[in-house]
mmCIF file of C-alpha atoms and ligand atoms in Angstrom:
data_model
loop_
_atom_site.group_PDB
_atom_site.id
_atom_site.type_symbol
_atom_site.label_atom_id
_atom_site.label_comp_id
_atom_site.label_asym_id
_atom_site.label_seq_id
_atom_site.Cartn_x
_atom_site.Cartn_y
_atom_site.Cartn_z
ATOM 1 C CA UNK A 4 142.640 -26.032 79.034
ATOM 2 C CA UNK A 5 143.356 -26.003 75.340
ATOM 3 C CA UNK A 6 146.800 -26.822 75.169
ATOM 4 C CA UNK A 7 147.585 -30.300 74.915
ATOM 5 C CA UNK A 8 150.275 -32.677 77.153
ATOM 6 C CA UNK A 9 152.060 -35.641 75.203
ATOM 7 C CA UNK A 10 154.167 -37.972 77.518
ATOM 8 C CA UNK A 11 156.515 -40.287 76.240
ATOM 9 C CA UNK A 12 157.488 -42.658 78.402
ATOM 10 C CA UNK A 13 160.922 -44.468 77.372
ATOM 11 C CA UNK A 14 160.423 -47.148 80.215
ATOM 12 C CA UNK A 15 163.755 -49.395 80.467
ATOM 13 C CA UNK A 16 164.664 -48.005 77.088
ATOM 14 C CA UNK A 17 167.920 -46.138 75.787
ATOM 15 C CA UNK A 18 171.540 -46.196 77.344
ATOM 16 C CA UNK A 19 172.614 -42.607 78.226
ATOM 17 C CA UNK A 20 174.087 -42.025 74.751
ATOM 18 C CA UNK A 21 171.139 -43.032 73.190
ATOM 19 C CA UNK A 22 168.688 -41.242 74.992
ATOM 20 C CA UNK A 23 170.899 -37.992 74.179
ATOM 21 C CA UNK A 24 170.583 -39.035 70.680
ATOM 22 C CA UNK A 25 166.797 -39.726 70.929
ATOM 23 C CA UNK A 26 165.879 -35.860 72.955
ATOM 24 C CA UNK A 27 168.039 -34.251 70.417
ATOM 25 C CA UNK A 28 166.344 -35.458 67.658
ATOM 26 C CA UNK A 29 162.778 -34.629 69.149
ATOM 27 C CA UNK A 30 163.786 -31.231 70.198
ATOM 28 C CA UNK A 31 164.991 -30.776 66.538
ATOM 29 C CA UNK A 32 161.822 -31.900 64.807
ATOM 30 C CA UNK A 33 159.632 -29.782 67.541
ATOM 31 C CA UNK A 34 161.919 -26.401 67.135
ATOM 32 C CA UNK A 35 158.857 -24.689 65.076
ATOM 33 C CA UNK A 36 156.571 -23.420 67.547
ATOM 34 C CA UNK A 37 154.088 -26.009 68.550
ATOM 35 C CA UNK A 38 151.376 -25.627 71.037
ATOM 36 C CA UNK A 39 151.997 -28.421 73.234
ATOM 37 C CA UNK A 40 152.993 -29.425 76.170
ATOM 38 C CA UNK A 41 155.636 -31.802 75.247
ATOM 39 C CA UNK A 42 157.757 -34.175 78.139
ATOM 40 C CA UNK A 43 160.299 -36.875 77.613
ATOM 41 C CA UNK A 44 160.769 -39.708 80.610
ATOM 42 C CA UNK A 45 164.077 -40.896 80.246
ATOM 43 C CA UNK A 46 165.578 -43.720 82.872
ATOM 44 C CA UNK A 47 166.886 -42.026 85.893
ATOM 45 C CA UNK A 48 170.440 -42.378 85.125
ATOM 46 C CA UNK A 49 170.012 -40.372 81.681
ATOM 47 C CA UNK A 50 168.405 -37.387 83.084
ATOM 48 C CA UNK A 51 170.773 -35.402 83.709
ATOM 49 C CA UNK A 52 172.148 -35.883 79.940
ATOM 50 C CA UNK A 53 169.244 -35.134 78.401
ATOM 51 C CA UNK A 54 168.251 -31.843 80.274
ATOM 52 C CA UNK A 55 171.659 -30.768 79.214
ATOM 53 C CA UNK A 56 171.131 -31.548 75.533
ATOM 54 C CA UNK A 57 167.608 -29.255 76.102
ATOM 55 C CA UNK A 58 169.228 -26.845 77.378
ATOM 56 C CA UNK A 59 167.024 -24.659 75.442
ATOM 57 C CA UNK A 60 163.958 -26.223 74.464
ATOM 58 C CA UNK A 61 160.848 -26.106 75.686
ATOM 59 C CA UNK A 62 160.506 -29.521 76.451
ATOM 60 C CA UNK A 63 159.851 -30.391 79.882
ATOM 61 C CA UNK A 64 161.187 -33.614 81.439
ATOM 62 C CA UNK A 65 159.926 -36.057 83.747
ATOM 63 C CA UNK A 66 160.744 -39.390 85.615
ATOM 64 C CA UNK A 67 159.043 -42.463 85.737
ATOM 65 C CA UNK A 68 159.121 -43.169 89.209
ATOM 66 C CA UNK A 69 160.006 -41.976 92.722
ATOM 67 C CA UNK A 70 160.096 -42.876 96.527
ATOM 68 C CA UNK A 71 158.084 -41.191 98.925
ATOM 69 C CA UNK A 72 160.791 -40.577 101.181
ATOM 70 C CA UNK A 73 163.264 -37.461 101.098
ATOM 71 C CA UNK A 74 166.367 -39.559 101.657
ATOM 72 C CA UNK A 75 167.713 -42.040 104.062
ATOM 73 C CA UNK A 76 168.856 -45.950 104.116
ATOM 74 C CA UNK A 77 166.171 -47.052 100.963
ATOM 75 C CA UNK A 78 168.919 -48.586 98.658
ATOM 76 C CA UNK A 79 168.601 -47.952 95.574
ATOM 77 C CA UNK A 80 165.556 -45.321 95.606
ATOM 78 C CA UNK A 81 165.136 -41.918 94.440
ATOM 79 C CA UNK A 82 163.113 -38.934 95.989
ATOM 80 C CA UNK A 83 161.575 -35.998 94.902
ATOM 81 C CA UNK A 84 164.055 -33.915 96.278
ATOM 82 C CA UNK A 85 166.715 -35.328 93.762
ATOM 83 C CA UNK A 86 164.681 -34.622 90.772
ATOM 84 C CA UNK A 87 163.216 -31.486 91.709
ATOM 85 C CA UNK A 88 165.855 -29.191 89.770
ATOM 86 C CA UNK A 89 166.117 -31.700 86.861
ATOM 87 C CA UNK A 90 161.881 -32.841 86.080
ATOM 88 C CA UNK A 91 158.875 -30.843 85.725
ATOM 89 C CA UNK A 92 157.022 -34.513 85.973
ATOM 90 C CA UNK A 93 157.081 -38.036 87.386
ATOM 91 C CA UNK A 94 155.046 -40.678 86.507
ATOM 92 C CA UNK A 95 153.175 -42.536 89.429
ATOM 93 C CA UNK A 96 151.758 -45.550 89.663
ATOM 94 C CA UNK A 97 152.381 -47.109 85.704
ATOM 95 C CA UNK A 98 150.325 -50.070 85.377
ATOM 96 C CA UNK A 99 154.356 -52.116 84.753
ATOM 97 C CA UNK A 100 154.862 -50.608 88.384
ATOM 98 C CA UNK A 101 151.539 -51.770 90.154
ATOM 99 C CA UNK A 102 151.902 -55.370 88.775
ATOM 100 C CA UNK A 103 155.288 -56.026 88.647
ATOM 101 C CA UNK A 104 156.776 -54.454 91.117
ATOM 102 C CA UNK A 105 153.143 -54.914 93.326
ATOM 103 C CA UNK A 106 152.234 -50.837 93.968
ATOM 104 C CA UNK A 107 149.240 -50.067 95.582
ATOM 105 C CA UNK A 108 146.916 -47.351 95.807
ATOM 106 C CA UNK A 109 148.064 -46.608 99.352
ATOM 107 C CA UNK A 110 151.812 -46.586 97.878
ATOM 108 C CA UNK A 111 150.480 -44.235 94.670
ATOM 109 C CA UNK A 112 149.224 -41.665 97.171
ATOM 110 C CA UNK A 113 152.416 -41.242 99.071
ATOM 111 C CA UNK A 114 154.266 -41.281 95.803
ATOM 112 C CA UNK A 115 151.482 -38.440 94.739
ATOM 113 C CA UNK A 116 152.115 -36.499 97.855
ATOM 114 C CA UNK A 117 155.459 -36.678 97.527
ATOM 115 C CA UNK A 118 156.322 -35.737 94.302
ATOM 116 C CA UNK A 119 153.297 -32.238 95.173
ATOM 117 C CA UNK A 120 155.429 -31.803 98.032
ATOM 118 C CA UNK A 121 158.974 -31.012 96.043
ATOM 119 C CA UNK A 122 156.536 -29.394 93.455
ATOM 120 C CA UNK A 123 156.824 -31.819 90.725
ATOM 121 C CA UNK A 124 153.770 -32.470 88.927
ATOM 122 C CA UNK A 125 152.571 -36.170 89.347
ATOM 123 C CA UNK A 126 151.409 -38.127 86.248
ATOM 124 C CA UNK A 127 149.327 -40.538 88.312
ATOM 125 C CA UNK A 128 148.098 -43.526 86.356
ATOM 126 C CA UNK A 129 144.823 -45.542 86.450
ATOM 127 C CA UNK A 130 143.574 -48.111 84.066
ATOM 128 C CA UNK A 131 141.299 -51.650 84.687
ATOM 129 C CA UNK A 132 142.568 -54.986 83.261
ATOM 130 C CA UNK A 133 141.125 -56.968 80.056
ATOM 131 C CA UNK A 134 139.197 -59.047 82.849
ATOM 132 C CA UNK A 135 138.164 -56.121 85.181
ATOM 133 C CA UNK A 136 136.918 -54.845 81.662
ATOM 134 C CA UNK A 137 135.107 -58.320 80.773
ATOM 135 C CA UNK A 138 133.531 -58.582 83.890
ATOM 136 C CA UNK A 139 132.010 -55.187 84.260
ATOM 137 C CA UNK A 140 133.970 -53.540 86.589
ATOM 138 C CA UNK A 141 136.531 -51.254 84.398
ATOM 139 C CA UNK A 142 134.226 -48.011 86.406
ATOM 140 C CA UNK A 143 134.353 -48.947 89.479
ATOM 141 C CA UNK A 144 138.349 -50.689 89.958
ATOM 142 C CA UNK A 145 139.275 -47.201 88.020
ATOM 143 C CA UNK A 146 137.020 -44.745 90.235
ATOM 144 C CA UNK A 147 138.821 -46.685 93.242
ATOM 145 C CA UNK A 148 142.232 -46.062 91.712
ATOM 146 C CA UNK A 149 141.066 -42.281 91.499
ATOM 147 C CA UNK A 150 139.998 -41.711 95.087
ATOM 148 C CA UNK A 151 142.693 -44.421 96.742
ATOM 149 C CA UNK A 152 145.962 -42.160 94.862
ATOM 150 C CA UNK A 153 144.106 -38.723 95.353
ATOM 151 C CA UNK A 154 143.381 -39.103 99.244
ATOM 152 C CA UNK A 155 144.160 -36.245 100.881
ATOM 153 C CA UNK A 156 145.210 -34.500 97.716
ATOM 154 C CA UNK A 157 144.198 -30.790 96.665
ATOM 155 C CA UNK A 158 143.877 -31.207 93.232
ATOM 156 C CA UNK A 159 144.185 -28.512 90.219
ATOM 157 C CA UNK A 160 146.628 -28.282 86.989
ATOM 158 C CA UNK A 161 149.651 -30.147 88.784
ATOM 159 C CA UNK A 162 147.967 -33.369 89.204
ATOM 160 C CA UNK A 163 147.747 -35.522 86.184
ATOM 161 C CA UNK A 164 145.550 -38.461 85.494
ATOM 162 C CA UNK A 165 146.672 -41.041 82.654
ATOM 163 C CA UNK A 166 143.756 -43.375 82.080
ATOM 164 C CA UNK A 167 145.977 -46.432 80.306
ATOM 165 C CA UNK A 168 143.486 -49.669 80.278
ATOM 166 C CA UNK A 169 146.218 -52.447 80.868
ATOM 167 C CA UNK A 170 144.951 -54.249 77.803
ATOM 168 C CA UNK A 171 145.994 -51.698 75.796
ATOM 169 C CA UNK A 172 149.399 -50.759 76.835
ATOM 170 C CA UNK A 173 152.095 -52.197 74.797
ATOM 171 C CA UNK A 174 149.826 -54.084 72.744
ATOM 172 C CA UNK A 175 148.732 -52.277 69.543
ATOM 173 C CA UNK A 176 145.242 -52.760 70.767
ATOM 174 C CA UNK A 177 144.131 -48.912 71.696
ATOM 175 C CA UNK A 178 141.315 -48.316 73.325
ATOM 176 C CA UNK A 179 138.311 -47.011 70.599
ATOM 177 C CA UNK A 180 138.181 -43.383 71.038
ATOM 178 C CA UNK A 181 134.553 -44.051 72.413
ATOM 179 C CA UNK A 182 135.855 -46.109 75.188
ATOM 180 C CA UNK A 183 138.317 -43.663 76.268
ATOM 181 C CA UNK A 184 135.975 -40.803 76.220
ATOM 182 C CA UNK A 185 133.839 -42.554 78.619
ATOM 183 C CA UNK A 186 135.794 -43.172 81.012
ATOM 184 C CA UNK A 187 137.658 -39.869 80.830
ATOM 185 C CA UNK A 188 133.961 -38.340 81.760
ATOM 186 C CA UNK A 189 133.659 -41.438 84.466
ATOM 187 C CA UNK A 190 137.365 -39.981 85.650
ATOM 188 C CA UNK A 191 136.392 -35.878 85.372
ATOM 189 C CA UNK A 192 133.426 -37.091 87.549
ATOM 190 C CA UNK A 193 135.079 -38.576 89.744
ATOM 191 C CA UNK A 194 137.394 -35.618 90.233
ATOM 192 C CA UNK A 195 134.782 -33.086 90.997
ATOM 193 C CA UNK A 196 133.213 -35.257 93.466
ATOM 194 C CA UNK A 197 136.864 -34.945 95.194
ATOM 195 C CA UNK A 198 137.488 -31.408 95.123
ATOM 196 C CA UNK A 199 134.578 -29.442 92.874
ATOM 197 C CA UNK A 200 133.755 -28.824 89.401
ATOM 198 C CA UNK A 201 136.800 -26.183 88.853
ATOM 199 C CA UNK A 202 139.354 -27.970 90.157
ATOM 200 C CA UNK A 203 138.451 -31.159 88.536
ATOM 201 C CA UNK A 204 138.680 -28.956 85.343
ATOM 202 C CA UNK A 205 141.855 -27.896 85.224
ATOM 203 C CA UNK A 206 143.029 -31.585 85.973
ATOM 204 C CA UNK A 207 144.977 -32.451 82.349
ATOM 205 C CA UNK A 208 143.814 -36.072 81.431
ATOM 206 C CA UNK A 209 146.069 -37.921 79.542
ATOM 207 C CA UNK A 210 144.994 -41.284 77.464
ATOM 208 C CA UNK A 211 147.493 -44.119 77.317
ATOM 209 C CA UNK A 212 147.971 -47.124 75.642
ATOM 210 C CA UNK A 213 149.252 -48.199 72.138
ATOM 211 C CA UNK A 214 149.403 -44.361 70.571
ATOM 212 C CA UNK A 215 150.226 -43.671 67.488
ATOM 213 C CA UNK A 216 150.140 -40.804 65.030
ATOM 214 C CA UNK A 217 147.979 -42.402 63.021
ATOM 215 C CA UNK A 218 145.157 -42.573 66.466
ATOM 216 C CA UNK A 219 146.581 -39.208 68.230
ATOM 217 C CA UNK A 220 144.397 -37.045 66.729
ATOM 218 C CA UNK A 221 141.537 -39.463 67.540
ATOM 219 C CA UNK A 222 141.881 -39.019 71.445
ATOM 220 C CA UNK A 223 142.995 -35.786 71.163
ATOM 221 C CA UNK A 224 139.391 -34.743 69.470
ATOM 222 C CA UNK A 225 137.008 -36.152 72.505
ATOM 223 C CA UNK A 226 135.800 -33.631 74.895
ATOM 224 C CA UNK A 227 137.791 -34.687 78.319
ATOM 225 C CA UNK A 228 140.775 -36.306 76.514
ATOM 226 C CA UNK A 229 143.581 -32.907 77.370
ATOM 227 C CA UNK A 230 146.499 -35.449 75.997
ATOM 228 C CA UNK A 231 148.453 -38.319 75.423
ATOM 229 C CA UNK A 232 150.827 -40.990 77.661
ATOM 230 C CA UNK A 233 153.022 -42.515 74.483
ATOM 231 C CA UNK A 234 155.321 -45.662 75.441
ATOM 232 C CA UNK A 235 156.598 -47.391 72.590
ATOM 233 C CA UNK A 236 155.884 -44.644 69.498
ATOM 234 C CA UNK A 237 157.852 -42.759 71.484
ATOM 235 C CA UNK A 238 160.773 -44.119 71.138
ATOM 236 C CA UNK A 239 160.748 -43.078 67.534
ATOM 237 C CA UNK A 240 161.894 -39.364 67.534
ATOM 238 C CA UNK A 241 159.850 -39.429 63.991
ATOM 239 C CA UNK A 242 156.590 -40.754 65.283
ATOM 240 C CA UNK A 243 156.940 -39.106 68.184
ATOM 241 C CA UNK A 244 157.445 -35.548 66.632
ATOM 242 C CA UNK A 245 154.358 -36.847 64.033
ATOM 243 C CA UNK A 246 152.309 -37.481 67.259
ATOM 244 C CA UNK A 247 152.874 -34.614 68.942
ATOM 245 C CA UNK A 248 151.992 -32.345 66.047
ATOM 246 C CA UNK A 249 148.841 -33.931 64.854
ATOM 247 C CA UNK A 250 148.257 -33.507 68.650
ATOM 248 C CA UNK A 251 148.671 -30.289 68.789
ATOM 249 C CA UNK A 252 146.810 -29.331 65.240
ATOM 250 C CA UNK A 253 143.586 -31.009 66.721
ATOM 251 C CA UNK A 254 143.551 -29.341 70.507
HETATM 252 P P1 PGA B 6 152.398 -48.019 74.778
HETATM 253 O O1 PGA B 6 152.704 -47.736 76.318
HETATM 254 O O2 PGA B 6 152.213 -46.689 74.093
HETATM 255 O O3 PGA B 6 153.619 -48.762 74.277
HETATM 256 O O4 PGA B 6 151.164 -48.853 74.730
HETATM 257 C C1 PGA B 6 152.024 -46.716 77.005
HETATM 258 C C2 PGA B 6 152.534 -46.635 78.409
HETATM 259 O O5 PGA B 6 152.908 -47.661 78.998
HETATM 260 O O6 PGA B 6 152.577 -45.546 79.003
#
């Protein structure tokens, strides 16, 4: 795995005109080749928009959330069967989704399974808070979040784990490149305890939380560190272009 994945996640960000805007712009500062993997998560009502304005880029697109079920009386949900033609991606299990909107790890796993099941890749995400941190615990709560969204999972290149400590998402306080690293290897461990030493090696792992281009290159540099989950840089089609290519000069 040498090629690295950058994620930017646009969260309740952008009307539809302005995420066209936004895509455009990143597809034109990425049009040199670049060895990355690059993905844009708009909202789910601009998706459709911006795949059209990528028509053809190489920039893959994903959502930011699903439901587990294929369709049926869930008002106001969206499956994996609608976003199969449209996202290569869907981000599972955001650390905004598990405490605002109270996910679990059992809900995570069907969301996993689901999204494997209409063969979009999940970007499942993990992370301990400041006080799970303070107290010890960041290992463990994030080994449970591993094994609780993986259950039952075969795992390989089309599962994604996003390590984003909550402390450090949306906060300009990013985890030291140390820190990150460690818990990467804690992660990658964890991983080949679920399904072998291969397997767990071909899993991309993604650090989140308060990226920059200015730190990119940081995370990008540590052994089990495969990418990036960007939230608010990427909102800046200049930072996020500047991020993406210092990414992909260090992998
Ligand atoms: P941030 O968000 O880059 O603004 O810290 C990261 C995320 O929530 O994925």
């Amino acid at each position: 795995m040498s090629i690295c994945t950058i994620v930017g996640n646009w969260k309740m960000n952008t009307t539809v005109t302005e995420a066209v805007e936004l895509v455009s712009a990143v597809a034109s500062g990425l049009s040199s080749e670049i060895s990355a993997e690059v993905v844009v998560c708009p909202p789910f009502i601009s998706l459709v928009s911006v795949q059209l304005a990528l028509h053809s880029s190489t920039i893959s697109i994903g959502a930011q959330n699903l439901y587990h079920e294929m369709n049926g009386a869930y008002t106001g949900e969206i499956s994996g069967g609608m976003l199969k033609n449209i996202c290569q991606y869907v981000i599972v299990g955001h650390s905004e989704r598990r405490s605002i909107f109270g996910e679990t790890d059992v809900d995570v796993n069907l969301k996993v399974k689901a999204a494997l099941g209409t063969g979009i890749a999940p970007i499942m995400c993990v992370g301990e808070s400041l006080e799970e941190r303070e107290r010890g615990s960041a290992n463990s709560v994030v080994e449970s979040q591993v094994r609780g969204g993986l259950e039952g999972v075969d795992i390989g290149a089309d599962v994604v784990v996003a390590y984003e400590p909550v402390w450090a998402v949306g906060t300009g306080q990013s985890a030291s490149p140390e820190i990150a690293q460690a818990m990467m290897a804690h992660i990658r461990g964890t991983l080949e305890k679920i399904g072998g030493k291969d397997a767990a090696s071909r899993v991309p792992l993604l650090y989140g939380g308060s990226v920059n281009a200015g730190n990119v290159g940081e995370y990008i540099s540590q052994p089990d560190i495969n990418g990036a989950l960007v939230g608010g840089a990427s909102l800046d089609a200049e930072s996020f272009v500047e991020i993406v290519k210092v990414a992909a000069s260090k992998s």
